[in-house]
Amino acid sequence: MSIASHSTAPGANLLFEHYCEEPGCQEWGGFGHSPSPAVPTRWWCWGHFPYKTYEQEQAFRRKLEASERGPAQ
Ligand SMILES: [Zn+2]
């Protein structure tokens, strides 16, 4: 058995994988929130992200609808 293909490049350990922190959720945590630089950022998927604003949600919905309709041009 070899794990030679596993990345050992410098800095690889710094690439922090952050999935949604909601228990049982397997989504990628693409939406982070931290109240201050001293507090580690917490991550959620869009569906569980508790800090989204009404405007953000509307913008996200427009983006979703646009992608469902296909290219705008
Ligand atoms: Zn989630």
PDB file of C-alpha atoms and ligand atoms in Angstrom:
ATOM      1  CA  MET A   1       0.000   0.000   0.000  1.00  0.00           C
ATOM      2  CA  SER A   2       1.286   3.436  -0.909  1.00  0.00           C
ATOM      3  CA  ILE A   3      -0.060   6.846  -0.144  1.00  0.00           C
ATOM      4  CA  ALA A   4       2.565   8.513  -2.331  1.00  0.00           C
ATOM      5  CA  SER A   5      -0.118  10.072  -4.519  1.00  0.00           C
ATOM      6  CA  HIS A   6      -1.497  11.964  -1.544  1.00  0.00           C
ATOM      7  CA  SER A   7      -0.504  15.602  -1.775  1.00  0.00           C
ATOM      8  CA  THR A   8       2.480  16.531   0.336  1.00  0.00           C
ATOM      9  CA  ALA A   9       3.009  19.877  -1.331  1.00  0.00           C
ATOM     10  CA  PRO A  10       3.945  22.706   1.019  1.00  0.00           C
ATOM     11  CA  GLY A  11       0.835  24.519   2.069  1.00  0.00           C
ATOM     12  CA  ALA A  12      -1.492  21.641   1.258  1.00  0.00           C
ATOM     13  CA  ASN A  13      -2.417  21.375   4.905  1.00  0.00           C
ATOM     14  CA  LEU A  14      -3.465  25.011   4.868  1.00  0.00           C
ATOM     15  CA  LEU A  15      -6.201  24.335   2.352  1.00  0.00           C
ATOM     16  CA  PHE A  16      -8.986  23.982   4.832  1.00  0.00           C
ATOM     17  CA  GLU A  17     -11.883  21.854   3.714  1.00  0.00           C
ATOM     18  CA  HIS A  18     -15.056  23.284   5.063  1.00  0.00           C
ATOM     19  CA  TYR A  19     -18.310  21.510   4.594  1.00  0.00           C
ATOM     20  CA  CYS A  20     -21.619  22.709   5.985  1.00  0.00           C
ATOM     21  CA  GLU A  21     -21.547  22.439   9.746  1.00  0.00           C
ATOM     22  CA  GLU A  22     -25.183  21.437  10.005  1.00  0.00           C
ATOM     23  CA  PRO A  23     -25.190  17.900  11.474  1.00  0.00           C
ATOM     24  CA  GLY A  24     -25.877  15.331   8.765  1.00  0.00           C
ATOM     25  CA  CYS A  25     -25.541  17.827   5.925  1.00  0.00           C
ATOM     26  CA  GLN A  26     -23.105  16.725   3.199  1.00  0.00           C
ATOM     27  CA  GLU A  27     -23.167  19.988   1.239  1.00  0.00           C
ATOM     28  CA  TRP A  28     -20.077  22.078   0.623  1.00  0.00           C
ATOM     29  CA  GLY A  29     -19.940  24.996   3.048  1.00  0.00           C
ATOM     30  CA  GLY A  30     -19.577  27.779   0.568  1.00  0.00           C
ATOM     31  CA  PHE A  31     -20.960  30.462   2.875  1.00  0.00           C
ATOM     32  CA  GLY A  32     -18.844  31.500   5.820  1.00  0.00           C
ATOM     33  CA  HIS A  33     -19.503  33.852   8.669  1.00  0.00           C
ATOM     34  CA  SER A  34     -17.316  35.178  11.446  1.00  0.00           C
ATOM     35  CA  PRO A  35     -18.287  37.990  13.818  1.00  0.00           C
ATOM     36  CA  SER A  36     -14.657  39.115  14.104  1.00  0.00           C
ATOM     37  CA  PRO A  37     -11.180  38.202  12.800  1.00  0.00           C
ATOM     38  CA  ALA A  38     -10.437  36.612  16.187  1.00  0.00           C
ATOM     39  CA  VAL A  39     -13.266  34.140  15.806  1.00  0.00           C
ATOM     40  CA  PRO A  40     -12.794  31.147  13.475  1.00  0.00           C
ATOM     41  CA  THR A  41     -15.090  31.319  10.481  1.00  0.00           C
ATOM     42  CA  ARG A  42     -18.007  28.920  10.519  1.00  0.00           C
ATOM     43  CA  TRP A  43     -19.279  27.491   7.251  1.00  0.00           C
ATOM     44  CA  TRP A  44     -22.648  26.458   5.902  1.00  0.00           C
ATOM     45  CA  CYS A  45     -24.215  25.505   2.593  1.00  0.00           C
ATOM     46  CA  TRP A  46     -26.635  28.081   1.228  1.00  0.00           C
ATOM     47  CA  GLY A  47     -29.663  26.263   2.569  1.00  0.00           C
ATOM     48  CA  HIS A  48     -28.372  26.288   6.126  1.00  0.00           C
ATOM     49  CA  PHE A  49     -26.530  29.599   6.089  1.00  0.00           C
ATOM     50  CA  PRO A  50     -28.208  31.557   8.903  1.00  0.00           C
ATOM     51  CA  TYR A  51     -26.870  35.002   8.025  1.00  0.00           C
ATOM     52  CA  LYS A  52     -28.239  35.462   4.524  1.00  0.00           C
ATOM     53  CA  THR A  53     -30.181  38.621   3.912  1.00  0.00           C
ATOM     54  CA  TYR A  54     -33.373  38.995   1.930  1.00  0.00           C
ATOM     55  CA  GLU A  55     -31.386  40.707  -0.827  1.00  0.00           C
ATOM     56  CA  GLN A  56     -28.863  37.866  -0.952  1.00  0.00           C
ATOM     57  CA  GLU A  57     -31.631  35.317  -1.182  1.00  0.00           C
ATOM     58  CA  GLN A  58     -33.334  37.178  -4.019  1.00  0.00           C
ATOM     59  CA  ALA A  59     -30.051  37.506  -5.917  1.00  0.00           C
ATOM     60  CA  PHE A  60     -29.329  33.823  -5.418  1.00  0.00           C
ATOM     61  CA  ARG A  61     -32.785  32.882  -6.671  1.00  0.00           C
ATOM     62  CA  ARG A  62     -32.369  35.009  -9.788  1.00  0.00           C
ATOM     63  CA  LYS A  63     -29.044  33.273 -10.430  1.00  0.00           C
ATOM     64  CA  LEU A  64     -30.649  29.853 -10.009  1.00  0.00           C
ATOM     65  CA  GLU A  65     -33.512  30.706 -12.316  1.00  0.00           C
ATOM     66  CA  ALA A  66     -31.107  32.093 -14.909  1.00  0.00           C
ATOM     67  CA  SER A  67     -29.043  28.917 -14.896  1.00  0.00           C
ATOM     68  CA  GLU A  68     -32.175  26.807 -15.250  1.00  0.00           C
ATOM     69  CA  ARG A  69     -33.165  28.764 -18.331  1.00  0.00           C
ATOM     70  CA  GLY A  70     -29.745  28.299 -19.863  1.00  0.00           C
ATOM     71  CA  PRO A  71     -27.320  30.907 -21.186  1.00  0.00           C
ATOM     72  CA  ALA A  72     -28.816  34.408 -21.149  1.00  0.00           C
ATOM     73  CA  GLN A  73     -27.488  35.335 -24.579  1.00  0.00           C
TER      74      GLN A  73
HETATM   75 ZN    ZN B   1     -26.137  22.405   4.944  1.00  0.00          ZN
END
